[in-house]
Tab-separated table of C-alpha atoms in Angstrom:
chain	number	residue	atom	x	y	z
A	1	UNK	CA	60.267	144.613	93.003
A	2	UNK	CA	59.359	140.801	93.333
A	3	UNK	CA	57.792	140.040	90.297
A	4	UNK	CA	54.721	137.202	90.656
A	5	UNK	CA	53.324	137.157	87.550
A	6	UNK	CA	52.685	134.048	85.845
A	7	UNK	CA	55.579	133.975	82.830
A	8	UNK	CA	57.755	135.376	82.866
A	9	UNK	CA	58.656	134.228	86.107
A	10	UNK	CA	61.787	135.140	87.712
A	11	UNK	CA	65.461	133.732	86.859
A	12	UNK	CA	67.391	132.601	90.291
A	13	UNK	CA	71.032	134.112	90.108
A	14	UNK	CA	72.415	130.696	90.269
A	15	UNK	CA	71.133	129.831	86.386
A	16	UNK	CA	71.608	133.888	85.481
A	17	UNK	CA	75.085	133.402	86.101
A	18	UNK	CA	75.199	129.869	84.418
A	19	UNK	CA	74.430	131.942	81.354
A	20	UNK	CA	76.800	134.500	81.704
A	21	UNK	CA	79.623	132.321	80.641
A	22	UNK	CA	81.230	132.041	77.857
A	23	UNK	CA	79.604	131.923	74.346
A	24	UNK	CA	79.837	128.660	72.610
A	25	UNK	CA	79.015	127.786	69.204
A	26	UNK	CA	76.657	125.391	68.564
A	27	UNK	CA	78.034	123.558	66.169
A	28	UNK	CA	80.801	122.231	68.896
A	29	UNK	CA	81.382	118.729	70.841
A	30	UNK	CA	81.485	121.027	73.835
A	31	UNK	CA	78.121	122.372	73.233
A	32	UNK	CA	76.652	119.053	71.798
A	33	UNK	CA	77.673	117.846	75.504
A	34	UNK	CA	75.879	120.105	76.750
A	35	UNK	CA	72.923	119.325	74.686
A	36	UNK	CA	73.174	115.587	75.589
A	37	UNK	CA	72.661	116.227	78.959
A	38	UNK	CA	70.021	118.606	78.726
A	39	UNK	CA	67.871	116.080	76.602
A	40	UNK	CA	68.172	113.614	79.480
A	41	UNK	CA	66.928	115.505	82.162
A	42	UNK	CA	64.144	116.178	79.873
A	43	UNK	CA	63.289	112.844	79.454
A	44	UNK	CA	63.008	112.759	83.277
A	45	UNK	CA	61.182	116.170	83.089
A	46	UNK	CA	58.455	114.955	80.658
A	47	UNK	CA	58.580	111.521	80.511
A	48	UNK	CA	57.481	111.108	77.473
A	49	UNK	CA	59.512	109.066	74.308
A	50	UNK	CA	61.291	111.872	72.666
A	51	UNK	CA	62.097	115.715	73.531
A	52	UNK	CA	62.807	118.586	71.317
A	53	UNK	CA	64.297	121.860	72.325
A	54	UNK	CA	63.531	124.714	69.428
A	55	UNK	CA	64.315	128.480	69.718
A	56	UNK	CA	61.127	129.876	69.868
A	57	UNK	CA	58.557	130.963	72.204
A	58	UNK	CA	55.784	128.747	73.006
A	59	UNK	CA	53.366	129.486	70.475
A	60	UNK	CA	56.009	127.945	68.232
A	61	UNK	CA	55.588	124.401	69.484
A	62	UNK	CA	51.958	124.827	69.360
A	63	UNK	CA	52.216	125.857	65.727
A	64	UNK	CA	54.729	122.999	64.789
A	65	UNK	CA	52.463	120.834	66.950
A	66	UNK	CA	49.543	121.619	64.623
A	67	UNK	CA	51.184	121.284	61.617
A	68	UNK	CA	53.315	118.397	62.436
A	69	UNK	CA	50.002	116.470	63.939
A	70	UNK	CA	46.545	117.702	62.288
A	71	UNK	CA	46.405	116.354	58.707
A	72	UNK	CA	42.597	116.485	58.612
A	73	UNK	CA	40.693	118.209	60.986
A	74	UNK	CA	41.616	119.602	64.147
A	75	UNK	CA	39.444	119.787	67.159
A	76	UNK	CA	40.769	123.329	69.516
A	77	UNK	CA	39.256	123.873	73.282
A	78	UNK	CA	39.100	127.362	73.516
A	79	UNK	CA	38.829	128.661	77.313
A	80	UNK	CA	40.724	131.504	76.811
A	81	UNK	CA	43.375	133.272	74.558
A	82	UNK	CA	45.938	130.402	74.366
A	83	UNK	CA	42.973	127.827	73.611
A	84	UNK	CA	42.180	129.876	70.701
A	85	UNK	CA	45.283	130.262	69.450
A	86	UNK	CA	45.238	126.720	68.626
A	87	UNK	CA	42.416	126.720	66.638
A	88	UNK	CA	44.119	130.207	64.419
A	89	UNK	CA	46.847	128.549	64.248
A	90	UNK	CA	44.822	126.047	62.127
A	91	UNK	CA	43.312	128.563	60.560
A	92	UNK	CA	46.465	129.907	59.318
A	93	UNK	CA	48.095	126.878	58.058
A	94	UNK	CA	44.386	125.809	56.423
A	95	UNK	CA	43.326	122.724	58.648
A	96	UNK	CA	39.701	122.380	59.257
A	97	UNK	CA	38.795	123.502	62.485
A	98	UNK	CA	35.981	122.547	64.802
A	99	UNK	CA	36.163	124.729	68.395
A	100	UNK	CA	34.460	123.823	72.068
A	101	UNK	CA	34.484	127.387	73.355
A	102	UNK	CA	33.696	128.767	76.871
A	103	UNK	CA	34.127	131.503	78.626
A	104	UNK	CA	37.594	131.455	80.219
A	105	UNK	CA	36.592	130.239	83.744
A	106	UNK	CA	35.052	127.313	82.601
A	107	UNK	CA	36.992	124.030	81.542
A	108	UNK	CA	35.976	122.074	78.959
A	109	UNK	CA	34.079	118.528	79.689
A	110	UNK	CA	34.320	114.972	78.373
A	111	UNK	CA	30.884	114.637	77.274
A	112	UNK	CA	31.342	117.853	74.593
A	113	UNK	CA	34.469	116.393	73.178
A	114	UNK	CA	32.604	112.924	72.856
A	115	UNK	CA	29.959	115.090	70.935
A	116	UNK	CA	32.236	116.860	69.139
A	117	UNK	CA	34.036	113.354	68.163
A	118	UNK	CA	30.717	111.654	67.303
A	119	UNK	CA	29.638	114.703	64.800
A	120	UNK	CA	33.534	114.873	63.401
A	121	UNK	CA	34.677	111.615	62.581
A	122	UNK	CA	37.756	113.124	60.577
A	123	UNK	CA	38.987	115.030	63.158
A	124	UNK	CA	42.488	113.627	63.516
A	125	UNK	CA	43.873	115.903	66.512
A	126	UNK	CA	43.079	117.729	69.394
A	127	UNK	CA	44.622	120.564	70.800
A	128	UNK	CA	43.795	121.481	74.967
A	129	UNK	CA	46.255	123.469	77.443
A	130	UNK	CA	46.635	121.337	80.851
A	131	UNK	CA	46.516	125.088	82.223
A	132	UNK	CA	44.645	128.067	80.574
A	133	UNK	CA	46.691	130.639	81.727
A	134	UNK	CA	44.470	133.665	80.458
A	135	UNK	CA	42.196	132.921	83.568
A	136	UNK	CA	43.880	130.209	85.496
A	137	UNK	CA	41.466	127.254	84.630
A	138	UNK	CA	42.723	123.897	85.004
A	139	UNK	CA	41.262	121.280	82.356
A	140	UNK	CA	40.973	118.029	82.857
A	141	UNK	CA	43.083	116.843	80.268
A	142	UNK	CA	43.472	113.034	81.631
A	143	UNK	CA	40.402	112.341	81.454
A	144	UNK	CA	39.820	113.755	78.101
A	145	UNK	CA	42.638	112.552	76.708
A	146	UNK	CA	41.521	108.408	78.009
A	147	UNK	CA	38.371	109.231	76.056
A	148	UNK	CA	39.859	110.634	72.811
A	149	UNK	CA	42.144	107.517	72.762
A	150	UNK	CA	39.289	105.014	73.792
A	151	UNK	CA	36.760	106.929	70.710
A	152	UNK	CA	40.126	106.389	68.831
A	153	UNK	CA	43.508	105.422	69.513
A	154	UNK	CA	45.095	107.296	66.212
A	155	UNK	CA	43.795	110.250	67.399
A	156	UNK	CA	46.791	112.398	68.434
A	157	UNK	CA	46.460	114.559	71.672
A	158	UNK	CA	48.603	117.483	71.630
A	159	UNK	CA	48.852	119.100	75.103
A	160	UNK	CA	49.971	122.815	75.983
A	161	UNK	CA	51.319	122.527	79.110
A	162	UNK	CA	53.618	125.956	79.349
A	163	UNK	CA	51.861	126.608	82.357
A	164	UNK	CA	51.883	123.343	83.965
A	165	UNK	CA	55.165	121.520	82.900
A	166	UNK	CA	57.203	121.850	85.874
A	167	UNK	CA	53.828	122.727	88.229
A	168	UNK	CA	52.623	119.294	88.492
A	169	UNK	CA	53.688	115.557	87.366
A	170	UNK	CA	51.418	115.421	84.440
A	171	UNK	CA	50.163	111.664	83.538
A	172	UNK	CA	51.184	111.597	80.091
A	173	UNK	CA	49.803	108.029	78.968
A	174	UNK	CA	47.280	109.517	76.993
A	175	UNK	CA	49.442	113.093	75.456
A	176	UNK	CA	50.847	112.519	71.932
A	177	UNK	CA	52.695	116.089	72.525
A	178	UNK	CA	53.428	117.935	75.675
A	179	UNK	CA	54.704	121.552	74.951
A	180	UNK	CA	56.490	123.372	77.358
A	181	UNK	CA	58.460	127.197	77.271
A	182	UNK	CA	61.213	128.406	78.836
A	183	UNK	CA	59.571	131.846	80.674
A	184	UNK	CA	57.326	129.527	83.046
A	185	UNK	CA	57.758	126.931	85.868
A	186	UNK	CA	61.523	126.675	84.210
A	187	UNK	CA	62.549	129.822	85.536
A	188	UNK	CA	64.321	130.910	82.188
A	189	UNK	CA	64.447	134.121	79.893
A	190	UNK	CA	61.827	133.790	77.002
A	191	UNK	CA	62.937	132.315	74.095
A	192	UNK	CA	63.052	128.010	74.365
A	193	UNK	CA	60.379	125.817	73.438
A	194	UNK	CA	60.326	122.662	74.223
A	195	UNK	CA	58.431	119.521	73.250
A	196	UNK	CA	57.381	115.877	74.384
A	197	UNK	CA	56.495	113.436	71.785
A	198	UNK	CA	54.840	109.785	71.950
A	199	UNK	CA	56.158	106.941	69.461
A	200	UNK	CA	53.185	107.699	67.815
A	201	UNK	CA	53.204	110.877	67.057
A	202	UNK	CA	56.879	110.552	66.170
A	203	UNK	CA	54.949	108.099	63.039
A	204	UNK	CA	52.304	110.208	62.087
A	205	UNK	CA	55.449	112.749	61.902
A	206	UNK	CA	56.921	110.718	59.688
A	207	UNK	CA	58.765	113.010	57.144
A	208	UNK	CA	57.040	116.126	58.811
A	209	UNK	CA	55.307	119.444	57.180
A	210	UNK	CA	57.338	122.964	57.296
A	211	UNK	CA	59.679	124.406	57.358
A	212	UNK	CA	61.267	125.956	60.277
A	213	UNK	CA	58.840	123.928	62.652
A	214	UNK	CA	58.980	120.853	60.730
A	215	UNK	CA	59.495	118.147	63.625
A	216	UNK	CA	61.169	115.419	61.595
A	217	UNK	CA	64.132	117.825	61.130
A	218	UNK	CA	64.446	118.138	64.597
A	219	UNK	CA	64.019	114.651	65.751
A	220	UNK	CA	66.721	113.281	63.131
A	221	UNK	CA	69.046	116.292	64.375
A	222	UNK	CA	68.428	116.411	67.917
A	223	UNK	CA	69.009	112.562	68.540
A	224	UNK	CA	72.437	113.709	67.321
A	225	UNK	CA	72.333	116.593	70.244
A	226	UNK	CA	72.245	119.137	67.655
A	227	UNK	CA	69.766	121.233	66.221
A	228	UNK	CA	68.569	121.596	62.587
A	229	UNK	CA	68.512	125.454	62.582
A	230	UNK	CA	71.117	127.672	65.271
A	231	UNK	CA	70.297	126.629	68.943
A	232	UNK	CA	69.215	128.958	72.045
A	233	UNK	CA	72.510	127.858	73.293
A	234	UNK	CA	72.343	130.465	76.350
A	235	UNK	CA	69.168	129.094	77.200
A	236	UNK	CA	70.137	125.295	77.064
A	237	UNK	CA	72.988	126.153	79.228
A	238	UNK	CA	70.551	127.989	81.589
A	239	UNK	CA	67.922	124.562	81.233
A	240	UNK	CA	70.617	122.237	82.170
A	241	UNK	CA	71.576	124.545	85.284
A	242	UNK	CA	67.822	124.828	86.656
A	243	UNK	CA	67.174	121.126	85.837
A	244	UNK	CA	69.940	120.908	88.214
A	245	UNK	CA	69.107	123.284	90.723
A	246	UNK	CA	65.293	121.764	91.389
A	247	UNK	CA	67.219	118.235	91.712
A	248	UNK	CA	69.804	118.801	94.587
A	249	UNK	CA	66.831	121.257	96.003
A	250	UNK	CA	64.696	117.339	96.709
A	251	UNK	CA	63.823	117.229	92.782
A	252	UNK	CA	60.697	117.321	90.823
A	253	UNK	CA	58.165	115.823	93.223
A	254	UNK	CA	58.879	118.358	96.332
A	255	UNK	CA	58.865	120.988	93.800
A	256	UNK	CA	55.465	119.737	92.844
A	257	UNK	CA	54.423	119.279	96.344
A	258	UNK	CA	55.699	122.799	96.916
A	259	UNK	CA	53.909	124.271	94.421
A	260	UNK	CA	50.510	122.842	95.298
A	261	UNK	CA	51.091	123.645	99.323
A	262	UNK	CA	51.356	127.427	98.106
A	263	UNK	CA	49.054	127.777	95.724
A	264	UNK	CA	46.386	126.056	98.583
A	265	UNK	CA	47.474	128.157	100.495
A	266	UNK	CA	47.344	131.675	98.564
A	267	UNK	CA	43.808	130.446	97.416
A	268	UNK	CA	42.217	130.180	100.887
A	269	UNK	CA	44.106	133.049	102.130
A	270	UNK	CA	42.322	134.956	99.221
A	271	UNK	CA	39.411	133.551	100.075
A	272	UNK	CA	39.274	134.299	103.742
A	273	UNK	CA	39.675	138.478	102.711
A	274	UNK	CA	36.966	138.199	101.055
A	275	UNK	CA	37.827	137.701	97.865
A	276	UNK	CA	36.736	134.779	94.923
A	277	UNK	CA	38.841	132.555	92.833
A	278	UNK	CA	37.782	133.214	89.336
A	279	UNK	CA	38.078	129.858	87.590
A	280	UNK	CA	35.085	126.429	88.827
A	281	UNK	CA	38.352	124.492	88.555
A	282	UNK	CA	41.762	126.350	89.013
A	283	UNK	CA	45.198	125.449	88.240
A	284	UNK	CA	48.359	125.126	90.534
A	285	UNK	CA	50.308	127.203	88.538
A	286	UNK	CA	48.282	130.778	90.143
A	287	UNK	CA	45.554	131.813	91.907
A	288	UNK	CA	43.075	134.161	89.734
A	289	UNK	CA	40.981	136.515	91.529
A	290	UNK	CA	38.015	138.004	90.109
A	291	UNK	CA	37.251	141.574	91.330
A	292	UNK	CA	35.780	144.686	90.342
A	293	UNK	CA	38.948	146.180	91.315
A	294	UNK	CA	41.270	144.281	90.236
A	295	UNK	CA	43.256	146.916	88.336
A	296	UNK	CA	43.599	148.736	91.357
A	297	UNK	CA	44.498	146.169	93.665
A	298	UNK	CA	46.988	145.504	91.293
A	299	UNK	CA	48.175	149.249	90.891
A	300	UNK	CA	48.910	149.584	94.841
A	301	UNK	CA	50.420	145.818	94.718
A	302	UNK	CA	53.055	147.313	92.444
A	303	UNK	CA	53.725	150.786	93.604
A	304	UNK	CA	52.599	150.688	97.611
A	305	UNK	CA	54.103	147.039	98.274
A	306	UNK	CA	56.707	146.240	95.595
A	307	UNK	CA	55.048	143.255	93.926
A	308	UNK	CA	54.273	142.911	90.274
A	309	UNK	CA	50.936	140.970	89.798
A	310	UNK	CA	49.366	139.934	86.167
A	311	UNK	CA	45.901	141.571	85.108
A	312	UNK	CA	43.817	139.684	82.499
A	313	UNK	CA	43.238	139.727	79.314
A	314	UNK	CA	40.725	141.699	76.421
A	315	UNK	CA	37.223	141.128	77.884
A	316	UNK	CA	38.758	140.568	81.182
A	317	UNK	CA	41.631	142.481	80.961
A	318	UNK	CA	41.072	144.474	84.562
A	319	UNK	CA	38.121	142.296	86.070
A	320	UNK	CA	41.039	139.380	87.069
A	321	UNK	CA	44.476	139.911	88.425
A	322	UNK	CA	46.625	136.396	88.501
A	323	UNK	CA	49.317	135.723	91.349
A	324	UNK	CA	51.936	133.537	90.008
A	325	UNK	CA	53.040	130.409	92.014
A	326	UNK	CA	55.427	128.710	89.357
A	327	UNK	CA	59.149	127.780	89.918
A	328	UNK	CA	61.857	127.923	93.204
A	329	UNK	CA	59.827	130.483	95.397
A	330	UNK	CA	60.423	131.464	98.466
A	331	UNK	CA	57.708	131.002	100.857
A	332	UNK	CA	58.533	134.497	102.339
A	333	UNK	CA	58.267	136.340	99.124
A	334	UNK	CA	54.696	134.451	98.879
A	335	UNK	CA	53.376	135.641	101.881
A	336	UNK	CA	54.586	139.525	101.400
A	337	UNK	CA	52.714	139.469	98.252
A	338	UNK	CA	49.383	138.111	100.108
A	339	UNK	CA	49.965	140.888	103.128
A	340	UNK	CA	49.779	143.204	100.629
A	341	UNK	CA	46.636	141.939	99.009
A	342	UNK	CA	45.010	142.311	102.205
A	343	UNK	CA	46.177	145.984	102.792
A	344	UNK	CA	45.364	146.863	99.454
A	345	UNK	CA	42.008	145.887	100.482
A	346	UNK	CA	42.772	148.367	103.308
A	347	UNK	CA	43.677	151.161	101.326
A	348	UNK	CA	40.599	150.888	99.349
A	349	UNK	CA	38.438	150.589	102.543
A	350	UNK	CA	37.150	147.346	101.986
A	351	UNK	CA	38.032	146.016	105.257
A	352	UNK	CA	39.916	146.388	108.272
A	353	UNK	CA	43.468	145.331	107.940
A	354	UNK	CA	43.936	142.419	110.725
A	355	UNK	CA	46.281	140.412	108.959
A	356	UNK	CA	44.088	137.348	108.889
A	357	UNK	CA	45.393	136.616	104.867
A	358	UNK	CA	48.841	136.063	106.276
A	359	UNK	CA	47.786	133.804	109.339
A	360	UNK	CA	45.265	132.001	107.125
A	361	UNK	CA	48.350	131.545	104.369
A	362	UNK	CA	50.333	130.261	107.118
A	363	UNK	CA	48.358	127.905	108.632
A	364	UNK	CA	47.902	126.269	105.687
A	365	UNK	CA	51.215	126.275	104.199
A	366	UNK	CA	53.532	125.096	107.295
A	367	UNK	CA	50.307	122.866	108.792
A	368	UNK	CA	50.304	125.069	112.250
């Protein structure tokens, strides 16, 4: 079964067996080597002025992010279910919350945030994923980012980019906190979150809120390439193998250029079949169709053709399905899964199969 779904995303047997070692405690030099390195190629991964690894998923970076970041108000764009987990995240922890919510194919604009910014002059954070992954949407977080530092500089921007880190070289100039998780582009088991920090959100830190997620623990820990609470070690060990593995494979910007080519390519393949792209502006970490029958298309994908494809989400849930194009693919696996799209379409007779989705893939892919 390949599985193309969009996180998890598969493991290559290279880092599974990287991970299969022996068990070290973390509390060792031999591990705290291990840790060193890993922090440096995350430094080249993010590029940002300090990293932290934390065993978690995800949604615990956002929440440390949050707690760590928003004193006053925070300002959540909700395009979907991981945009509005931001703002209950707030919620939770009692921050004021003001929300720019759209339905989940439509990004989120400058202009609203500049309104939003005008009307909430306390708002000391906002929280935007580079991808929404619940329907593929890209935002355009550069842009909004130049104009939340240009309103005001002290304004930290806190970034999810789980779906994106490891897609794309993101311009961080503007990103007070990049988040990242294991599952995605990185090609690891659940379970590792990891985080980018500027020097100025490492002040506004300063002796940091939590517990658990309380960042200043972590930064005063991990500069000694150890951890405050027990480290993922498995999973560090499996980070340091796939940082590894992309490098001696031409390194981060032919894995970017990669991922782009394919995700083109899947895109106007889809396209050609008949078929529409669900988000105005989509994201090269998967291609999001929007169908009526998605839920079957997806149902022969998996038991007809061998590929496991996402669905959506609650309101959505079987109107989108979401073909992943994240991490060390092979471009043959790529274009079974978009054959089988296209005799899917067969099967429900809503066209003739002439495998135009493959030639249309390939032509755009290998530039015949």
């Amino acid at each position: 079964m390949l599985l193309f779904t969009p996180g998890p995303t598969p493991v290559p047997e290279s880092v599974r067996i990287a991970m299969a070692g022996e068990t070290l405690h973390h509390r060792t030099p031999e591990f705290e080597a291990i840790f060193e390195r890993t922090r440096a190629l995350l430094f080249e991964l993010l590029g940002m002025d300090e990293v932290l690894m934390l065993a978690s998923s995800g949604t615990g970076a956002m929440e440390g992010a949050v707690i760590n970041l928003a004193h006053s108000k925070l300002l959540s764009i909700n395009s979907g279910k991981f945009g509005e987990r931001f703002g209950k995240i707030a919620v939770a922890h009692g921050i004021a919350n003001v929300e720019i919510k759209h339905e989940w194919d439509t990004p989120a604009s400058v202009e609203e945030v500049q309104t939003a910014l005008n009307a909430n002059p306390d708002i000391d954070a906002i929280a935007i994923q580079i991808c929404e992954s619940a329907g593929g949407l890209r935002h355009s977080v550069e842009a909004i980012a130049a104009a939340v530092k240009a309103h005001n500089p002290s304004i930290m921007v806190i970034a999810d980019g789980i779906t994106a880190v490891g897609v794309e070289k993101i311009d961080v100039t503007n990103i007070d906190c990049l988040i990242s998780g294991s599952q995605k582009a990185l090609m690891l088991p659940p379970g590792l979150a990891i985080m980018g920090l500027s020097n100025a959100a490492i002040e506004k830190i300063g002796s940091g809120k939590g517990y658990y997620f309380n960042l200043a623990t972590e930064i005063k820990n991990q500069r000694k390439n150890t951890t405050a609470w027990t480290a993922a070690t498995t999973l560090i060990i499996g980070l340091e193998s796939v940082l590894n593995r992309i490098k001696a494979e031409g390194g981060l910007e032919k894995l970017y250029a990669d991922t782009a080519r394919r995700a083109r390519a899947t895109r106007e393949a889809m396209v050609a079949i008949g078929l529409s792209i669900y988000p105005t502006n989509p994201a090269d970490s998967m291609t999001t169709i929007g169908d009526a029958q998605a839920k079957e298309i997806r149902s022969l994908l998996k038991k007809e053709f061998g590929s496991n494809v996402a669905g959506g989400q609650d309101h959505i849930k079987d109107s989108i399905f979401r073909i992943n194009h994240m991490g060390l693919i092979e471009v043959y696996e790529a274009a079974w899964v978009i054959n089988g799209v296209e005799l899917a379409l067969a099967k429900l007779r809503r066209r003739a199969y002439d495998g135009t989705a493959s030639r249309v893939f390939n032509t755009v892919y290998f530039g015949l």
